[in-house]
Each structure stands twice: as structure tokens, then as C-alpha cells.
Amino acid sequence: MLCAFLDAWFEDRPIARFWFLETVARMPYFAYISMLHLYETLGWWRRSAEAKRVHFAQEVNEFHHLLVMESLGGDRRWADRFFAQHAAIIYYWVLIALWLLSPTTAYTFSELIEAHAVDTYGEFVDANAAALAALEAPAIAPVSYTHLRAHETEAEGGCRRVGGKK
């Protein structure tokens, strides 16, 4: 149902849709870091330094994706910004609640959302491969990529995503 709504809201506006997805995509990592801090504070779990480092690196990665989408004009409409920011806040609290019930469920839910985003990007790239190949990268993209590569180098062995993917 949510995917159908997003399809209708962002019909013929893929960059705005991608900006929305990147705004929301940052929330799982923020929620997970918040909960790991809570668990540490309450003394429930003290071995979360590496998990926090990984989640922070993932959030930084999503932030740079967001910067690219902003540079392409994905956040131009007030209604899109309002919708994305409020959806992100709601998603954050949903993930906090899910984490309290089951961290595994919270991760699984996020993986489903991430899979939808990957499918959305993949469909766009497949449908527009020739046009995309002819475009120059936005000015922020090389800066973001360089920053992310440096950050990965600093994090012992690179930053790894959940599931072992970089």
C-alpha cells in the first residue's frame, strides 16, 4: 500500500522520489545507534562499539546520497520536504518500537524497505541507461565519494553493511 502511494505521489518525478527515499533511509541507522546507546546505558549490552561504527558509516553513506539528490533538485517542492521529513520521523519511532520488541524484526523491516529502494533505483537505471551514461555526475558526487572512501579507510578494514556487503 505504501509503495502504491509513493508511485502515485512521485509519478514522473524520480529524483524527488529518490530524495524522499534517501531522507527516510537514514532513519534506521539513527534508530539503531539510539537503541544501542540505550542498551549500553542500562547495562544490557556493552559490546556495541563496532555495531555503532557500522551504523554510523551507513548513515553517513545515506547522507551523501541525500546530498546528491538535493543537488539534482529532489527537494524543491515544499510538500515533498514536509512529507519526507514527517515520514522519516514516523519511521524512526516505528523502528524504535520494533527494536524494543525484537531487534531482528527491526532489521528485517528495514531490509524490506531497502530492497524496495534498490528495486526503484534499478528500474530507473535500466529504463534510462543511455541518458544517464551521457550525463556528468553532479558536482557533489565526487566530493561525497572521496569523503566516503576516506571514511572507509579509517574504519578498520572498511565500513561494512549489515549482511557483509560494502
PDB file of C-alpha atoms in Angstrom:
ATOM      1  CA  MET A   1       0.000   0.000   0.000  1.00  0.00           C
ATOM      2  CA  LEU A   2       2.839   2.382   0.863  1.00  0.00           C
ATOM      3  CA  CYS A   3       4.614   1.601  -2.420  1.00  0.00           C
ATOM      4  CA  ALA A   4       1.429   2.331  -4.391  1.00  0.00           C
ATOM      5  CA  PHE A   5       1.106   5.662  -2.582  1.00  0.00           C
ATOM      6  CA  LEU A   6       4.731   6.556  -3.359  1.00  0.00           C
ATOM      7  CA  ASP A   7       4.209   5.578  -7.003  1.00  0.00           C
ATOM      8  CA  ALA A   8       1.241   7.944  -7.235  1.00  0.00           C
ATOM      9  CA  TRP A   9       2.817  10.811  -5.241  1.00  0.00           C
ATOM     10  CA  PHE A  10       6.051  10.780  -7.212  1.00  0.00           C
ATOM     11  CA  GLU A  11       4.684   9.810 -10.625  1.00  0.00           C
ATOM     12  CA  ASP A  12       7.043  11.137 -13.325  1.00  0.00           C
ATOM     13  CA  ARG A  13       9.293  12.694 -10.630  1.00  0.00           C
ATOM     14  CA  PRO A  14      12.018  10.107  -9.981  1.00  0.00           C
ATOM     15  CA  ILE A  15      14.602  12.498  -8.475  1.00  0.00           C
ATOM     16  CA  ALA A  16      12.079  13.749  -5.901  1.00  0.00           C
ATOM     17  CA  ARG A  17      11.231  10.119  -5.117  1.00  0.00           C
ATOM     18  CA  PHE A  18      14.899   9.263  -4.687  1.00  0.00           C
ATOM     19  CA  TRP A  19      15.352  12.279  -2.399  1.00  0.00           C
ATOM     20  CA  PHE A  20      12.410  11.046  -0.323  1.00  0.00           C
ATOM     21  CA  LEU A  21      13.893   7.530  -0.148  1.00  0.00           C
ATOM     22  CA  GLU A  22      17.287   8.871   0.921  1.00  0.00           C
ATOM     23  CA  THR A  23      15.721  11.097   3.592  1.00  0.00           C
ATOM     24  CA  VAL A  24      13.928   8.101   5.066  1.00  0.00           C
ATOM     25  CA  ALA A  25      16.882   5.725   4.515  1.00  0.00           C
ATOM     26  CA  ARG A  26      18.933   7.494   7.181  1.00  0.00           C
ATOM     27  CA  MET A  27      16.494   6.708   9.970  1.00  0.00           C
ATOM     28  CA  PRO A  28      17.225   3.024  10.592  1.00  0.00           C
ATOM     29  CA  TYR A  29      20.848   3.732  11.418  1.00  0.00           C
ATOM     30  CA  PHE A  30      19.949   6.626  13.714  1.00  0.00           C
ATOM     31  CA  ALA A  31      17.348   4.429  15.445  1.00  0.00           C
ATOM     32  CA  TYR A  32      19.782   1.532  15.844  1.00  0.00           C
ATOM     33  CA  ILE A  33      22.517   3.754  17.259  1.00  0.00           C
ATOM     34  CA  SER A  34      19.973   5.290  19.662  1.00  0.00           C
ATOM     35  CA  MET A  35      18.909   1.868  20.876  1.00  0.00           C
ATOM     36  CA  LEU A  36      22.473   0.601  21.207  1.00  0.00           C
ATOM     37  CA  HIS A  37      23.273   3.646  23.361  1.00  0.00           C
ATOM     38  CA  LEU A  38      20.172   2.935  25.464  1.00  0.00           C
ATOM     39  CA  TYR A  39      21.153  -0.724  25.911  1.00  0.00           C
ATOM     40  CA  GLU A  40      24.660   0.339  26.961  1.00  0.00           C
ATOM     41  CA  THR A  41      23.329   2.965  29.362  1.00  0.00           C
ATOM     42  CA  LEU A  42      21.013   0.447  31.009  1.00  0.00           C
ATOM     43  CA  GLY A  43      23.845  -2.102  31.178  1.00  0.00           C
ATOM     44  CA  TRP A  44      22.009  -4.607  28.984  1.00  0.00           C
ATOM     45  CA  TRP A  45      24.736  -4.880  26.370  1.00  0.00           C
ATOM     46  CA  ARG A  46      28.253  -3.473  26.332  1.00  0.00           C
ATOM     47  CA  ARG A  47      29.710  -4.848  23.080  1.00  0.00           C
ATOM     48  CA  SER A  48      28.167  -2.445  20.605  1.00  0.00           C
ATOM     49  CA  ALA A  49      31.105  -0.229  19.585  1.00  0.00           C
ATOM     50  CA  GLU A  50      31.578  -1.992  16.233  1.00  0.00           C
ATOM     51  CA  ALA A  51      27.830  -2.087  15.508  1.00  0.00           C
ATOM     52  CA  LYS A  52      27.580   1.645  16.242  1.00  0.00           C
ATOM     53  CA  ARG A  53      30.570   2.333  13.979  1.00  0.00           C
ATOM     54  CA  VAL A  54      28.963   0.340  11.143  1.00  0.00           C
ATOM     55  CA  HIS A  55      25.588   2.033  11.567  1.00  0.00           C
ATOM     56  CA  PHE A  56      27.207   5.466  11.704  1.00  0.00           C
ATOM     57  CA  ALA A  57      29.094   4.745   8.485  1.00  0.00           C
ATOM     58  CA  GLN A  58      25.855   3.625   6.842  1.00  0.00           C
ATOM     59  CA  GLU A  59      24.104   6.815   7.950  1.00  0.00           C
ATOM     60  CA  VAL A  60      26.944   8.924   6.526  1.00  0.00           C
ATOM     61  CA  ASN A  61      26.646   6.989   3.263  1.00  0.00           C
ATOM     62  CA  GLU A  62      22.900   7.711   3.097  1.00  0.00           C
ATOM     63  CA  PHE A  63      23.587  11.372   3.909  1.00  0.00           C
ATOM     64  CA  HIS A  64      25.866  11.651   0.893  1.00  0.00           C
ATOM     65  CA  HIS A  65      23.220  10.015  -1.299  1.00  0.00           C
ATOM     66  CA  LEU A  66      20.833  12.659   0.030  1.00  0.00           C
ATOM     67  CA  LEU A  67      23.274  15.445  -0.892  1.00  0.00           C
ATOM     68  CA  VAL A  68      23.441  14.132  -4.454  1.00  0.00           C
ATOM     69  CA  MET A  69      19.637  14.023  -4.724  1.00  0.00           C
ATOM     70  CA  GLU A  70      19.409  17.573  -3.308  1.00  0.00           C
ATOM     71  CA  SER A  71      21.953  18.792  -5.849  1.00  0.00           C
ATOM     72  CA  LEU A  72      19.687  17.347  -8.564  1.00  0.00           C
ATOM     73  CA  GLY A  73      16.699  19.261  -7.174  1.00  0.00           C
ATOM     74  CA  GLY A  74      14.899  16.417  -5.440  1.00  0.00           C
ATOM     75  CA  ASP A  75      13.865  18.616  -2.528  1.00  0.00           C
ATOM     76  CA  ARG A  76      12.438  21.576  -4.448  1.00  0.00           C
ATOM     77  CA  ARG A  77       8.782  21.127  -3.517  1.00  0.00           C
ATOM     78  CA  TRP A  78       7.686  22.111  -0.028  1.00  0.00           C
ATOM     79  CA  ALA A  79       5.131  19.286   0.057  1.00  0.00           C
ATOM     80  CA  ASP A  80       7.822  16.697  -0.737  1.00  0.00           C
ATOM     81  CA  ARG A  81      10.060  18.024   2.032  1.00  0.00           C
ATOM     82  CA  PHE A  82       7.167  18.059   4.511  1.00  0.00           C
ATOM     83  CA  PHE A  83       6.137  14.521   3.561  1.00  0.00           C
ATOM     84  CA  ALA A  84       9.684  13.129   3.655  1.00  0.00           C
ATOM     85  CA  GLN A  85      10.633  14.732   6.961  1.00  0.00           C
ATOM     86  CA  HIS A  86       7.461  13.567   8.688  1.00  0.00           C
ATOM     87  CA  ALA A  87       7.708  10.097   7.172  1.00  0.00           C
ATOM     88  CA  ALA A  88      11.291   9.898   8.462  1.00  0.00           C
ATOM     89  CA  ILE A  89      10.236  10.842  11.992  1.00  0.00           C
ATOM     90  CA  ILE A  90       7.423   8.282  11.963  1.00  0.00           C
ATOM     91  CA  TYR A  91       9.782   5.631  10.551  1.00  0.00           C
ATOM     92  CA  TYR A  92      12.302   6.382  13.312  1.00  0.00           C
ATOM     93  CA  TRP A  93       9.721   5.773  16.046  1.00  0.00           C
ATOM     94  CA  VAL A  94       8.363   2.660  14.318  1.00  0.00           C
ATOM     95  CA  LEU A  95      11.894   1.259  14.268  1.00  0.00           C
ATOM     96  CA  ILE A  96      12.430   2.147  17.930  1.00  0.00           C
ATOM     97  CA  ALA A  97       9.217   0.284  18.824  1.00  0.00           C
ATOM     98  CA  LEU A  98      10.197  -2.681  16.647  1.00  0.00           C
ATOM     99  CA  TRP A  99      13.661  -2.762  18.215  1.00  0.00           C
ATOM    100  CA  LEU A 100      12.128  -2.856  21.701  1.00  0.00           C
ATOM    101  CA  LEU A 101      10.054  -5.857  20.609  1.00  0.00           C
ATOM    102  CA  SER A 102      12.793  -7.545  18.599  1.00  0.00           C
ATOM    103  CA  PRO A 103      15.990  -6.101  17.115  1.00  0.00           C
ATOM    104  CA  THR A 104      15.847  -8.818  14.439  1.00  0.00           C
ATOM    105  CA  THR A 105      12.381  -7.669  13.385  1.00  0.00           C
ATOM    106  CA  ALA A 106      13.599  -4.070  13.171  1.00  0.00           C
ATOM    107  CA  TYR A 107      16.463  -5.116  10.908  1.00  0.00           C
ATOM    108  CA  THR A 108      14.187  -7.284   8.758  1.00  0.00           C
ATOM    109  CA  PHE A 109      11.688  -4.454   8.313  1.00  0.00           C
ATOM    110  CA  SER A 110      14.484  -2.099   7.254  1.00  0.00           C
ATOM    111  CA  GLU A 111      15.825  -4.668   4.803  1.00  0.00           C
ATOM    112  CA  LEU A 112      12.400  -4.835   3.140  1.00  0.00           C
ATOM    113  CA  ILE A 113      12.311  -1.048   2.769  1.00  0.00           C
ATOM    114  CA  GLU A 114      15.899  -1.018   1.472  1.00  0.00           C
ATOM    115  CA  ALA A 115      15.055  -3.752  -1.057  1.00  0.00           C
ATOM    116  CA  HIS A 116      12.229  -1.579  -2.390  1.00  0.00           C
ATOM    117  CA  ALA A 117      14.607   1.365  -2.762  1.00  0.00           C
ATOM    118  CA  VAL A 118      17.156  -0.800  -4.595  1.00  0.00           C
ATOM    119  CA  ASP A 119      14.426  -2.054  -6.949  1.00  0.00           C
ATOM    120  CA  THR A 120      13.272   1.524  -7.561  1.00  0.00           C
ATOM    121  CA  TYR A 121      16.791   2.682  -8.426  1.00  0.00           C
ATOM    122  CA  GLY A 122      17.416  -0.398 -10.554  1.00  0.00           C
ATOM    123  CA  GLU A 123      14.264   0.107 -12.618  1.00  0.00           C
ATOM    124  CA  PHE A 124      15.184   3.744 -13.181  1.00  0.00           C
ATOM    125  CA  VAL A 125      18.741   2.913 -14.265  1.00  0.00           C
ATOM    126  CA  ASP A 126      17.534   0.140 -16.591  1.00  0.00           C
ATOM    127  CA  ALA A 127      14.961   2.434 -18.206  1.00  0.00           C
ATOM    128  CA  ASN A 128      17.379   5.368 -18.568  1.00  0.00           C
ATOM    129  CA  ALA A 129      20.815   3.757 -19.018  1.00  0.00           C
ATOM    130  CA  ALA A 130      21.746   5.593 -22.226  1.00  0.00           C
ATOM    131  CA  ALA A 131      20.614   9.005 -20.974  1.00  0.00           C
ATOM    132  CA  LEU A 132      22.413   8.523 -17.643  1.00  0.00           C
ATOM    133  CA  ALA A 133      25.650   7.494 -19.369  1.00  0.00           C
ATOM    134  CA  ALA A 134      25.641  10.795 -21.262  1.00  0.00           C
ATOM    135  CA  LEU A 135      25.274  12.939 -18.125  1.00  0.00           C
ATOM    136  CA  GLU A 136      28.029  14.330 -15.969  1.00  0.00           C
ATOM    137  CA  ALA A 137      27.953  13.446 -12.295  1.00  0.00           C
ATOM    138  CA  PRO A 138      26.631  16.212 -10.023  1.00  0.00           C
ATOM    139  CA  ALA A 139      29.438  18.329  -8.567  1.00  0.00           C
ATOM    140  CA  ILE A 140      28.784  16.971  -5.066  1.00  0.00           C
ATOM    141  CA  ALA A 141      29.135  13.314  -6.138  1.00  0.00           C
ATOM    142  CA  PRO A 142      32.951  13.174  -6.436  1.00  0.00           C
ATOM    143  CA  VAL A 143      33.293  15.083  -3.162  1.00  0.00           C
ATOM    144  CA  SER A 144      30.918  12.635  -1.444  1.00  0.00           C
ATOM    145  CA  TYR A 145      32.655   9.619  -2.944  1.00  0.00           C
ATOM    146  CA  THR A 146      36.091  10.858  -1.851  1.00  0.00           C
ATOM    147  CA  HIS A 147      34.788  11.533   1.671  1.00  0.00           C
ATOM    148  CA  LEU A 148      33.190   8.084   1.895  1.00  0.00           C
ATOM    149  CA  ARG A 149      36.326   6.309   0.639  1.00  0.00           C
ATOM    150  CA  ALA A 150      38.423   8.144   3.235  1.00  0.00           C
ATOM    151  CA  HIS A 151      35.924   7.247   5.960  1.00  0.00           C
ATOM    152  CA  GLU A 152      36.009   3.569   4.946  1.00  0.00           C
ATOM    153  CA  THR A 153      39.801   3.571   5.056  1.00  0.00           C
ATOM    154  CA  GLU A 154      39.770   4.985   8.595  1.00  0.00           C
ATOM    155  CA  ALA A 155      37.329   2.352   9.876  1.00  0.00           C
ATOM    156  CA  GLU A 156      39.414  -0.761  10.468  1.00  0.00           C
ATOM    157  CA  GLY A 157      39.042  -2.804   7.320  1.00  0.00           C
ATOM    158  CA  GLY A 158      36.375  -0.530   5.854  1.00  0.00           C
ATOM    159  CA  CYS A 159      32.756   0.073   6.750  1.00  0.00           C
ATOM    160  CA  ARG A 160      30.576  -2.952   6.261  1.00  0.00           C
ATOM    161  CA  ARG A 161      26.830  -3.080   5.765  1.00  0.00           C
ATOM    162  CA  VAL A 162      24.588  -5.490   7.614  1.00  0.00           C
ATOM    163  CA  GLY A 163      24.898  -8.758   5.738  1.00  0.00           C
ATOM    164  CA  GLY A 164      28.569  -8.197   4.935  1.00  0.00           C
ATOM    165  CA  LYS A 165      28.138  -6.030   1.803  1.00  0.00           C
ATOM    166  CA  LYS A 166      30.085  -2.819   1.299  1.00  0.00           C
TER     167      LYS A 166
END
